[in-house]
PDB file of C-alpha atoms in Angstrom:
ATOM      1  CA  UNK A   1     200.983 153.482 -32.335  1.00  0.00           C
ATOM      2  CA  UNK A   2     197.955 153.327 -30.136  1.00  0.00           C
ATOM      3  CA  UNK A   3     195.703 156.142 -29.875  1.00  0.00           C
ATOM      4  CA  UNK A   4     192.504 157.286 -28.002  1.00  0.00           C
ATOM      5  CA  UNK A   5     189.238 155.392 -29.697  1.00  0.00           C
ATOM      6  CA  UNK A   6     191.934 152.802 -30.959  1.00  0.00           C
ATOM      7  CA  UNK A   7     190.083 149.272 -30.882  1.00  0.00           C
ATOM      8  CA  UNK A   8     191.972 145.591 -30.058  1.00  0.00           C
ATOM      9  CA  UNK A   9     190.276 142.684 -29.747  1.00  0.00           C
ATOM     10  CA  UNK A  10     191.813 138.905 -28.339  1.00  0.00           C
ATOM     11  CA  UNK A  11     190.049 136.261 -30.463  1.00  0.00           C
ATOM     12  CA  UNK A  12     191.783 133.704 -27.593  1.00  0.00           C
ATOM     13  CA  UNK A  13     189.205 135.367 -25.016  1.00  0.00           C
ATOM     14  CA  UNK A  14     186.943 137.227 -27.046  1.00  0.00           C
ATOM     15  CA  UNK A  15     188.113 140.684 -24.983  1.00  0.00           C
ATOM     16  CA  UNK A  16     187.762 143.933 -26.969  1.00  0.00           C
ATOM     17  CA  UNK A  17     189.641 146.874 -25.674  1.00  0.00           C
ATOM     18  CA  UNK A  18     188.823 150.675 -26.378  1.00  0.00           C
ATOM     19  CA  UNK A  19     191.800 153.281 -25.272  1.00  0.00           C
ATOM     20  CA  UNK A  20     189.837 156.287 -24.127  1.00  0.00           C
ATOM     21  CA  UNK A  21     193.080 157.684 -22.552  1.00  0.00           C
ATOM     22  CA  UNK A  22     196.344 156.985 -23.474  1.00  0.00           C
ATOM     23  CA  UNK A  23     199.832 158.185 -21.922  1.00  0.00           C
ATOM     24  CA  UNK A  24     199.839 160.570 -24.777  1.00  0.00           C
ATOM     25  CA  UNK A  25     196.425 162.213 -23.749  1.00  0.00           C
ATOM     26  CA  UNK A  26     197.492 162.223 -20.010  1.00  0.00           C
ATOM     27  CA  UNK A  27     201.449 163.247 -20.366  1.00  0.00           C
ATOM     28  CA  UNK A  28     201.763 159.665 -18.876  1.00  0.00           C
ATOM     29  CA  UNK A  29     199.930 159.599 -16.354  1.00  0.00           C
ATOM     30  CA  UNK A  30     196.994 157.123 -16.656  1.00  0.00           C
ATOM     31  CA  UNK A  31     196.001 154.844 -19.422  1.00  0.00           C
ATOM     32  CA  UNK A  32     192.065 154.391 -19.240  1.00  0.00           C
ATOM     33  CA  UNK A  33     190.879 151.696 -21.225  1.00  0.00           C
ATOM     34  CA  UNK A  34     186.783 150.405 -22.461  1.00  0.00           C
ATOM     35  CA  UNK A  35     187.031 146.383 -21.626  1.00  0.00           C
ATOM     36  CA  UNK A  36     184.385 144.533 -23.150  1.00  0.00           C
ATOM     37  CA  UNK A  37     184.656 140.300 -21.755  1.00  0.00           C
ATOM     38  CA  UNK A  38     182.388 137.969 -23.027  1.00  0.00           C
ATOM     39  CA  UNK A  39     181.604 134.820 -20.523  1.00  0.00           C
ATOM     40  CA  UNK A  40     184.474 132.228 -20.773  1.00  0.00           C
ATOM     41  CA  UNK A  41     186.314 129.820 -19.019  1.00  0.00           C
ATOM     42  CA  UNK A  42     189.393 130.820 -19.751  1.00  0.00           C
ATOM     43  CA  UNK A  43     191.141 133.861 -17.445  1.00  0.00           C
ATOM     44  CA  UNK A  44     194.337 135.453 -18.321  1.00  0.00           C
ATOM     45  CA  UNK A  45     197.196 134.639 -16.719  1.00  0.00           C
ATOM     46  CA  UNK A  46     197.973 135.911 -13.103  1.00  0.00           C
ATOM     47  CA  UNK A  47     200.416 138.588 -13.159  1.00  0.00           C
ATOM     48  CA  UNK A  48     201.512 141.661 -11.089  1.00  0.00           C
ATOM     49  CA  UNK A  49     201.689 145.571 -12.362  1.00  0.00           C
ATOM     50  CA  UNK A  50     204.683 146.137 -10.539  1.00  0.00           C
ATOM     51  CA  UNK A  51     204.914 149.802 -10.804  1.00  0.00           C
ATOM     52  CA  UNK A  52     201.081 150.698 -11.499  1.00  0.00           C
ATOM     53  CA  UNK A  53     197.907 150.953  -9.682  1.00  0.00           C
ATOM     54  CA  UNK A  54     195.341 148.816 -11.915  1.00  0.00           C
ATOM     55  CA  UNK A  55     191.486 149.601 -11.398  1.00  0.00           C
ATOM     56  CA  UNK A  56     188.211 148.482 -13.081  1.00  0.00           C
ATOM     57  CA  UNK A  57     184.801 149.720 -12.656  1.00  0.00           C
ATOM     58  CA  UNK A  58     182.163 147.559 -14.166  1.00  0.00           C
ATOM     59  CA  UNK A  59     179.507 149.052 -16.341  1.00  0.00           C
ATOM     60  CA  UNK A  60     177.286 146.248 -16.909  1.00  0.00           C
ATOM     61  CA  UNK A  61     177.601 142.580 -16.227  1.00  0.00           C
ATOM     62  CA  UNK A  62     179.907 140.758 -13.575  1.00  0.00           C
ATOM     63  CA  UNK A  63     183.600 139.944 -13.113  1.00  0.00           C
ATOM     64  CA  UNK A  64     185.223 137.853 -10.839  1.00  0.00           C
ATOM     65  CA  UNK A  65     188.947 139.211  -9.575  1.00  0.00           C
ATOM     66  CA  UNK A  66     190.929 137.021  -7.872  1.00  0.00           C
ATOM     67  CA  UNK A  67     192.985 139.753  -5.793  1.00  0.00           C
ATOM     68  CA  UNK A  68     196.139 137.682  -4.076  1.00  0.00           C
ATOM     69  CA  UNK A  69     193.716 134.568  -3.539  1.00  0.00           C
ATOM     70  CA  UNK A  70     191.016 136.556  -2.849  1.00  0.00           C
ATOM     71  CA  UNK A  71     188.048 136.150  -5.488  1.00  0.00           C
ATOM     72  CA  UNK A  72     185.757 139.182  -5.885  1.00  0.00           C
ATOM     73  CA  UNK A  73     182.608 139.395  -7.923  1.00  0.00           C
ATOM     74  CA  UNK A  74     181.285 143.136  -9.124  1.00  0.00           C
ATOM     75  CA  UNK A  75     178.558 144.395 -10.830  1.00  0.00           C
ATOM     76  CA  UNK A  76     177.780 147.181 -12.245  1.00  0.00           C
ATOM     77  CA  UNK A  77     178.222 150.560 -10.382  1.00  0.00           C
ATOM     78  CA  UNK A  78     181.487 148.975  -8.108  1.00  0.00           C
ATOM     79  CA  UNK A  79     185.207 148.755  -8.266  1.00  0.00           C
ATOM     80  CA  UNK A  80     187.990 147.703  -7.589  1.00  0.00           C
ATOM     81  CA  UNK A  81     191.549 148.776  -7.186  1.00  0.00           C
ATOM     82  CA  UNK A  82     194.848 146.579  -7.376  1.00  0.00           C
ATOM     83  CA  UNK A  83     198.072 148.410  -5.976  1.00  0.00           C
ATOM     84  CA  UNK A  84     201.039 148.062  -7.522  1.00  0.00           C
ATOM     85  CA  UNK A  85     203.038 144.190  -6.835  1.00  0.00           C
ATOM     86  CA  UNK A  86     199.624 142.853  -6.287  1.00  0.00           C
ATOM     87  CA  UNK A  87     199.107 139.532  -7.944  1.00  0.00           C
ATOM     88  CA  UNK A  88     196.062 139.630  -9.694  1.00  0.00           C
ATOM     89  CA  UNK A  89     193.486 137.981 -12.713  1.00  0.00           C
ATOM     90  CA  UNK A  90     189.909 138.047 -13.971  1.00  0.00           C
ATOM     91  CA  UNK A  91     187.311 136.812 -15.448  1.00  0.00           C
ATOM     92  CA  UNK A  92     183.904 136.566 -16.572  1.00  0.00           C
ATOM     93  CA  UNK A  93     181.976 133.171 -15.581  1.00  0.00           C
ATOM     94  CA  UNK A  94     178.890 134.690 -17.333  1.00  0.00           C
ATOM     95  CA  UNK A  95     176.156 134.847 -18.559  1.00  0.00           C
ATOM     96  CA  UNK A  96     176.385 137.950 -20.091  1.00  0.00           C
ATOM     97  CA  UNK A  97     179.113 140.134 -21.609  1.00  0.00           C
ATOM     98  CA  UNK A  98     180.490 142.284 -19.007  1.00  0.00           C
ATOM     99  CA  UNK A  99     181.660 146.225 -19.876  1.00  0.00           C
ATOM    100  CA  UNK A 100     184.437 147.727 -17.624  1.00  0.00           C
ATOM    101  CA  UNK A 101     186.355 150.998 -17.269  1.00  0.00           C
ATOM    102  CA  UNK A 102     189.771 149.569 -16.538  1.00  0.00           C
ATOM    103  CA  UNK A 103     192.435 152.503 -15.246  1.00  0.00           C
ATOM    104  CA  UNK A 104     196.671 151.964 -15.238  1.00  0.00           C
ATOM    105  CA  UNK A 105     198.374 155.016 -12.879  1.00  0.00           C
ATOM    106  CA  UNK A 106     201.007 155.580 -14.240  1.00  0.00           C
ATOM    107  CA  UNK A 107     200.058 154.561 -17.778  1.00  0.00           C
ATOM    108  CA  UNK A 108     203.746 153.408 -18.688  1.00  0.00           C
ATOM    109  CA  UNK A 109     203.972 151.912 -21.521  1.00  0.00           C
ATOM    110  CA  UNK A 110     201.024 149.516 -20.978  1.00  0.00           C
ATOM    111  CA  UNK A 111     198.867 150.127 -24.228  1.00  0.00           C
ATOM    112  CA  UNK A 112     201.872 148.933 -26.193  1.00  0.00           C
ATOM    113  CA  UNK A 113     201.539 146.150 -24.150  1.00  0.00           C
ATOM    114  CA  UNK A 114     197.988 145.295 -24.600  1.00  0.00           C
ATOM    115  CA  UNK A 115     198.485 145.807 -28.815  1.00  0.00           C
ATOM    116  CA  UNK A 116     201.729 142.970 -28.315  1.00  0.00           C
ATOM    117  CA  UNK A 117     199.522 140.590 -26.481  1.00  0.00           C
ATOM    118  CA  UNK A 118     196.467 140.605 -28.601  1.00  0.00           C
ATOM    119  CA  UNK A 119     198.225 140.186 -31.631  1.00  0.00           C
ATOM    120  CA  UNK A 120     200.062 137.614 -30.194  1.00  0.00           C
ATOM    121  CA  UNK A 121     196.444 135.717 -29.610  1.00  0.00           C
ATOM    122  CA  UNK A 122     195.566 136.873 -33.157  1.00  0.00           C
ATOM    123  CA  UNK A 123     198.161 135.259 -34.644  1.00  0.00           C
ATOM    124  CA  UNK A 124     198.025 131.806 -32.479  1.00  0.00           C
ATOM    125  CA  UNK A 125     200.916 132.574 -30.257  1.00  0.00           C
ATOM    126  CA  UNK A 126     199.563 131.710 -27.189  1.00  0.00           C
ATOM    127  CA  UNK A 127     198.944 128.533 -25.808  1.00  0.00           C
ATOM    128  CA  UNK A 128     195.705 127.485 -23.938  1.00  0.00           C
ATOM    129  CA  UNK A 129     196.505 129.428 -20.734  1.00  0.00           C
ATOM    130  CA  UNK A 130     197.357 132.529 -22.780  1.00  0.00           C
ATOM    131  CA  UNK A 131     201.586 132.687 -22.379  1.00  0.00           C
ATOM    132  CA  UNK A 132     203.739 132.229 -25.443  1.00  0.00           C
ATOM    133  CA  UNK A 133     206.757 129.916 -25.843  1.00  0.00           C
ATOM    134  CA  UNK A 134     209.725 130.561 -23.703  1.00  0.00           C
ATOM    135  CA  UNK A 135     211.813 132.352 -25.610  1.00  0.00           C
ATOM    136  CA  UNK A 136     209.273 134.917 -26.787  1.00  0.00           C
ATOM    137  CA  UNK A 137     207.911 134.784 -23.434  1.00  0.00           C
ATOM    138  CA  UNK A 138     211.795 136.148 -22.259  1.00  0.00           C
ATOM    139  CA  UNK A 139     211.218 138.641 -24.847  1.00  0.00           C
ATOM    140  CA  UNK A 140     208.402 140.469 -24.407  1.00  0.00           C
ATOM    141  CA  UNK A 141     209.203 140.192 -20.588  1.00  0.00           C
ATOM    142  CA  UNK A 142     212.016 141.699 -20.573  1.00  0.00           C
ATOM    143  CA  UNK A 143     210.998 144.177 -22.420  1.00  0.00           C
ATOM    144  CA  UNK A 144     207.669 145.099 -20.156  1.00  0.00           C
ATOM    145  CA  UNK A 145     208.911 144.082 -16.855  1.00  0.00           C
ATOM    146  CA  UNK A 146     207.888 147.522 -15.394  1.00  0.00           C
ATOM    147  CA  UNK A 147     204.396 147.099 -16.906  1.00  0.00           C
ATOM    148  CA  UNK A 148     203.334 143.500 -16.015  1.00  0.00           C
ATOM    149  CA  UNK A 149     204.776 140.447 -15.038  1.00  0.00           C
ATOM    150  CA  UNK A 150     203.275 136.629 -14.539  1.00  0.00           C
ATOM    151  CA  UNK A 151     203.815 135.708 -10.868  1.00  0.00           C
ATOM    152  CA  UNK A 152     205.055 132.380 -11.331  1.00  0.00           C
ATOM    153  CA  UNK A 153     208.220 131.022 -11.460  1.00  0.00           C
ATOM    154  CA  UNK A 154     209.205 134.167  -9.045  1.00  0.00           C
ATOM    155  CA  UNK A 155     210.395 137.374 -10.332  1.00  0.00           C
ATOM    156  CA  UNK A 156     214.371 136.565  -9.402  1.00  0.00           C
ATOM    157  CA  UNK A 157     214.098 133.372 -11.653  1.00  0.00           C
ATOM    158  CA  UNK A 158     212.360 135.071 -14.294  1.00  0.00           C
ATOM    159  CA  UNK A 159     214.684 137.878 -14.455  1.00  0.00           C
ATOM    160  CA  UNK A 160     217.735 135.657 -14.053  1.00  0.00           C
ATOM    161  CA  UNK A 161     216.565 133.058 -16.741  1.00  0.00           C
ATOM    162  CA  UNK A 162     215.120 135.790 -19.279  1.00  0.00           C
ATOM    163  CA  UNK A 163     217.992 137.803 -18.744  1.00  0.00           C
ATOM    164  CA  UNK A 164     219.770 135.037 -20.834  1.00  0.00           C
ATOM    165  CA  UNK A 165     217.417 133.976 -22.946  1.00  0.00           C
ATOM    166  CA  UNK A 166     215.678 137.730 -24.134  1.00  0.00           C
ATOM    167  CA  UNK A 167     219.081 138.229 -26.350  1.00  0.00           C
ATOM    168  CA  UNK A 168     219.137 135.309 -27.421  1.00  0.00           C
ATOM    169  CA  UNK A 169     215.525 135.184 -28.891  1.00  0.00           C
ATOM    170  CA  UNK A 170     216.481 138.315 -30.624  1.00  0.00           C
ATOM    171  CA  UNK A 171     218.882 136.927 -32.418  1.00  0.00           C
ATOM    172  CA  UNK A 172     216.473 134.205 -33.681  1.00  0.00           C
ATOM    173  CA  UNK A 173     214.189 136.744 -34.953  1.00  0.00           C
ATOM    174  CA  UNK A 174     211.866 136.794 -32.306  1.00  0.00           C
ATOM    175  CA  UNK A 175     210.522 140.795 -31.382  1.00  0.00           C
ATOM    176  CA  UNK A 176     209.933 142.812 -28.003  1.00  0.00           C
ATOM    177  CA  UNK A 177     206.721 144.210 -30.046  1.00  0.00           C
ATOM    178  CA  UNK A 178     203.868 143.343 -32.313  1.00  0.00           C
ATOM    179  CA  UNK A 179     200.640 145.290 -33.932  1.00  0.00           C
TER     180      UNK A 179
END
């Protein structure tokens, strides 16, 4: 269960996460989340919310967004704001952690989300550019396809390919869910 002052951290990317506001707080309707990134190389993989608007407002530091091939830095004091089907990723090039207020409107079920995906880089499931295997890939897909989505191959091949292989990976013991 994920609750308000509930802290997740990615050991992949060093991210920490702090839910200020969860669904539960706002009867659904935002998730507001403390990001803490420390510089890296690595960025997570590009994606879409297809059903949110995403947001971040940096505290202190810099991030770079690229925003549909669009690369933004901000600092502290801006923001900015994804709408929803908007393919999407950050990162921090450095040299100093950077603190963000990230926002999800709705909230969905997006914190589950975020708990599933760090402990997926907890326990070594990712590979170097941050996506598990295929078949627990279809999983968790499947299962958060309203939430977030990677933006390649295209949505119509992911749904028709996961579509197949999500009940299948279920049946080898592989879950839509991890803590």
């Amino acid at each position: 269960m994920v609750y308000s002052h509930l802290i997740i951290t990615n050991p992949r990317s060093g991210q920490t996460m702090i839910f200020r506001k969860t669904a539960k707080d706002t009867n659904g309707t935002l998730l507001e989340i403390e990001s803490f990134n420390p510089p890296s190389a690595s960025s997570e993989p590009e994606h879409v919310h297809p059903k949110q608007e995403s947001s971040a407002e940096v505290i202190s530091g810099k991030l770079h967004f690229d925003i549909n091939g669009n690369v933004q830095i901000i600092g502290p004091g801006e923001k900015v704001v994804i709408p929803p089907g908007v393919p999407h990723h950050f990162w921090n090039e450095g040299p100093e952690e950077a603190r963000s207020i990230q926002r999800f409107s709705p909230a969905l079920n997006t914190e589950s989300f975020f708990k599933t995906y760090f402990a997926l880089a907890r326990d070594g499931k990712l590979n170097e550019k941050g996506v598990p295997n295929l078949l627990l890939t279809a999983r968790i897909t499947m299962h958060y396809q309203n939430e977030i989505r990677l933006t390649s191959p295209p949505w119509a091949v992911q749904k028709l390919l996961f579509s197949v292989l999500s009940p299948a990976a279920a049946l080898m013991g592989y879950k839509k869910q991890y803590n």
